[in-house]
């Protein structure tokens, strides 16, 4: 049996303007953060333990980052990602074996999902930067 503990904080109750879920398996945790039309998964312990170091360097490492075309589709996928992460084994790349890869996607409610292409990056750069600043600015709060 795959056992997971999930703690969820929704946008309307936390004052951050985002929803997030912390999923723990044994002693390993990930956090899924949904802010507007961006949703990302981070290794929670790494994000928290590197809070000061990361803020100084203005860098962070996500395990998955998705850009959506609507708030409602982003929210539905956020819930779906919570379920998927609960189902994953503790030896998956999201928990015990994080990969050093740029796992960034574009997700459309009608067009499906695909890995971001080089020519699409400039279109999403402002959104990416805003989300990055939000995460870095709130690392100690999650």
Tab-separated table of C-alpha atoms in Angstrom:
chain	number	residue	atom	x	y	z
A	1	UNK	CA	0.000	0.000	0.000
A	2	UNK	CA	1.218	3.489	-0.885
A	3	UNK	CA	0.650	5.715	2.135
A	4	UNK	CA	0.652	9.492	1.827
A	5	UNK	CA	-0.126	12.349	4.171
A	6	UNK	CA	-1.576	15.447	2.535
A	7	UNK	CA	-1.843	18.930	4.022
A	8	UNK	CA	-3.710	21.449	1.896
A	9	UNK	CA	-3.986	25.210	2.229
A	10	UNK	CA	-6.402	26.894	-0.148
A	11	UNK	CA	-6.127	30.426	-1.527
A	12	UNK	CA	-9.246	31.709	0.214
A	13	UNK	CA	-8.011	30.687	3.668
A	14	UNK	CA	-4.275	31.425	3.768
A	15	UNK	CA	-3.917	35.060	2.679
A	16	UNK	CA	-1.141	34.194	0.195
A	17	UNK	CA	-3.246	34.309	-2.942
A	18	UNK	CA	-2.266	30.742	-3.812
A	19	UNK	CA	-3.247	27.186	-2.987
A	20	UNK	CA	-0.707	24.579	-2.017
A	21	UNK	CA	-0.499	20.972	-0.923
A	22	UNK	CA	2.299	19.260	0.961
A	23	UNK	CA	2.451	15.527	0.320
A	24	UNK	CA	4.594	13.370	2.589
A	25	UNK	CA	5.706	9.769	2.154
A	26	UNK	CA	7.821	8.456	5.029
A	27	UNK	CA	10.103	11.428	5.742
A	28	UNK	CA	10.156	12.818	2.182
A	29	UNK	CA	7.821	15.637	1.155
A	30	UNK	CA	6.926	17.566	-1.955
A	31	UNK	CA	4.892	20.743	-2.255
A	32	UNK	CA	2.558	21.608	-5.123
A	33	UNK	CA	1.970	25.348	-5.434
A	34	UNK	CA	-0.815	26.816	-7.568
A	35	UNK	CA	-0.733	30.574	-8.154
A	36	UNK	CA	-3.082	31.928	-10.820
A	37	UNK	CA	-2.168	30.051	-14.032
A	38	UNK	CA	1.111	28.518	-12.830
A	39	UNK	CA	1.491	25.309	-10.862
A	40	UNK	CA	4.772	23.765	-9.752
A	41	UNK	CA	6.056	20.854	-7.729
A	42	UNK	CA	9.098	21.305	-5.515
A	43	UNK	CA	10.977	19.007	-3.178
A	44	UNK	CA	9.594	20.535	0.026
A	45	UNK	CA	12.509	19.866	2.356
A	46	UNK	CA	14.970	21.242	-0.190
A	47	UNK	CA	12.870	24.371	-0.752
A	48	UNK	CA	12.609	25.013	2.998
A	49	UNK	CA	16.208	24.158	3.937
A	50	UNK	CA	17.687	26.324	1.175
A	51	UNK	CA	15.426	29.281	1.913
A	52	UNK	CA	18.158	31.810	2.720
A	53	UNK	CA	20.680	30.467	0.203
A	54	UNK	CA	18.153	30.373	-2.638
A	55	UNK	CA	16.791	33.842	-1.895
A	56	UNK	CA	20.295	35.299	-2.129
A	57	UNK	CA	21.038	33.563	-5.405
A	58	UNK	CA	17.520	34.120	-6.814
A	59	UNK	CA	17.455	30.556	-8.128
A	60	UNK	CA	15.203	27.641	-7.427
A	61	UNK	CA	14.660	24.159	-8.749
A	62	UNK	CA	11.204	22.857	-9.551
A	63	UNK	CA	10.503	19.213	-10.297
A	64	UNK	CA	7.625	20.212	-12.595
A	65	UNK	CA	6.283	23.605	-13.677
A	66	UNK	CA	3.102	24.003	-15.706
A	67	UNK	CA	1.735	27.138	-17.401
A	68	UNK	CA	-2.042	27.045	-18.050
A	69	UNK	CA	-4.387	29.018	-20.251
A	70	UNK	CA	-7.104	29.434	-17.600
A	71	UNK	CA	-7.462	29.593	-13.831
A	72	UNK	CA	-10.172	26.922	-13.808
A	73	UNK	CA	-8.090	24.438	-15.800
A	74	UNK	CA	-5.097	25.142	-13.556
A	75	UNK	CA	-7.189	24.440	-10.456
A	76	UNK	CA	-8.559	21.163	-11.854
A	77	UNK	CA	-5.048	20.028	-12.756
A	78	UNK	CA	-3.752	21.056	-9.314
A	79	UNK	CA	-6.265	18.657	-7.744
A	80	UNK	CA	-5.314	15.982	-10.254
A	81	UNK	CA	-1.600	16.445	-9.465
A	82	UNK	CA	-2.296	15.969	-5.755
A	83	UNK	CA	-3.891	12.610	-6.519
A	84	UNK	CA	-1.071	11.609	-8.873
A	85	UNK	CA	1.590	12.452	-6.293
A	86	UNK	CA	-0.255	10.418	-3.656
A	87	UNK	CA	-0.196	7.444	-6.012
A	88	UNK	CA	3.542	7.753	-6.832
A	89	UNK	CA	5.942	5.491	-4.981
A	90	UNK	CA	8.414	6.985	-2.530
A	91	UNK	CA	11.237	5.969	-4.882
A	92	UNK	CA	9.858	8.102	-7.750
A	93	UNK	CA	11.694	11.108	-9.174
A	94	UNK	CA	9.368	13.368	-7.215
A	95	UNK	CA	10.354	12.011	-3.821
A	96	UNK	CA	13.588	10.033	-3.428
A	97	UNK	CA	15.237	10.415	-6.829
A	98	UNK	CA	14.839	13.990	-8.082
A	99	UNK	CA	16.084	14.522	-11.634
A	100	UNK	CA	18.116	17.514	-12.707
A	101	UNK	CA	15.964	18.399	-15.711
A	102	UNK	CA	13.912	21.333	-16.917
A	103	UNK	CA	10.475	19.777	-16.655
A	104	UNK	CA	8.412	22.788	-17.784
A	105	UNK	CA	5.133	22.424	-19.667
A	106	UNK	CA	2.449	24.397	-21.466
A	107	UNK	CA	-1.075	23.150	-20.705
A	108	UNK	CA	-4.145	24.169	-22.622
A	109	UNK	CA	-7.671	23.118	-21.755
A	110	UNK	CA	-8.310	22.291	-25.417
A	111	UNK	CA	-4.775	21.784	-26.803
A	112	UNK	CA	-3.466	19.291	-24.243
A	113	UNK	CA	0.025	19.469	-22.736
A	114	UNK	CA	3.520	19.623	-24.157
A	115	UNK	CA	7.021	20.449	-23.011
A	116	UNK	CA	7.804	24.114	-23.478
A	117	UNK	CA	9.629	24.827	-26.727
A	118	UNK	CA	12.488	27.301	-27.073
A	119	UNK	CA	10.355	29.650	-29.170
A	120	UNK	CA	7.588	29.628	-26.500
A	121	UNK	CA	9.857	30.622	-23.610
A	122	UNK	CA	9.766	34.387	-24.333
A	123	UNK	CA	5.936	34.299	-24.324
A	124	UNK	CA	5.916	32.917	-20.776
A	125	UNK	CA	8.975	34.713	-19.375
A	126	UNK	CA	7.073	37.390	-17.430
A	127	UNK	CA	4.711	34.822	-15.896
A	128	UNK	CA	7.661	32.571	-15.073
A	129	UNK	CA	9.539	35.450	-13.402
A	130	UNK	CA	6.484	36.558	-11.380
A	131	UNK	CA	5.858	33.003	-10.154
A	132	UNK	CA	9.523	32.523	-9.295
A	133	UNK	CA	9.568	35.753	-7.262
A	134	UNK	CA	6.384	34.705	-5.481
A	135	UNK	CA	7.821	31.328	-4.490
A	136	UNK	CA	11.143	32.792	-3.399
A	137	UNK	CA	9.406	35.522	-1.432
A	138	UNK	CA	7.218	33.056	0.447
A	139	UNK	CA	9.483	30.046	1.005
A	140	UNK	CA	9.366	30.456	4.765
A	141	UNK	CA	5.558	30.643	4.765
A	142	UNK	CA	4.720	27.336	3.079
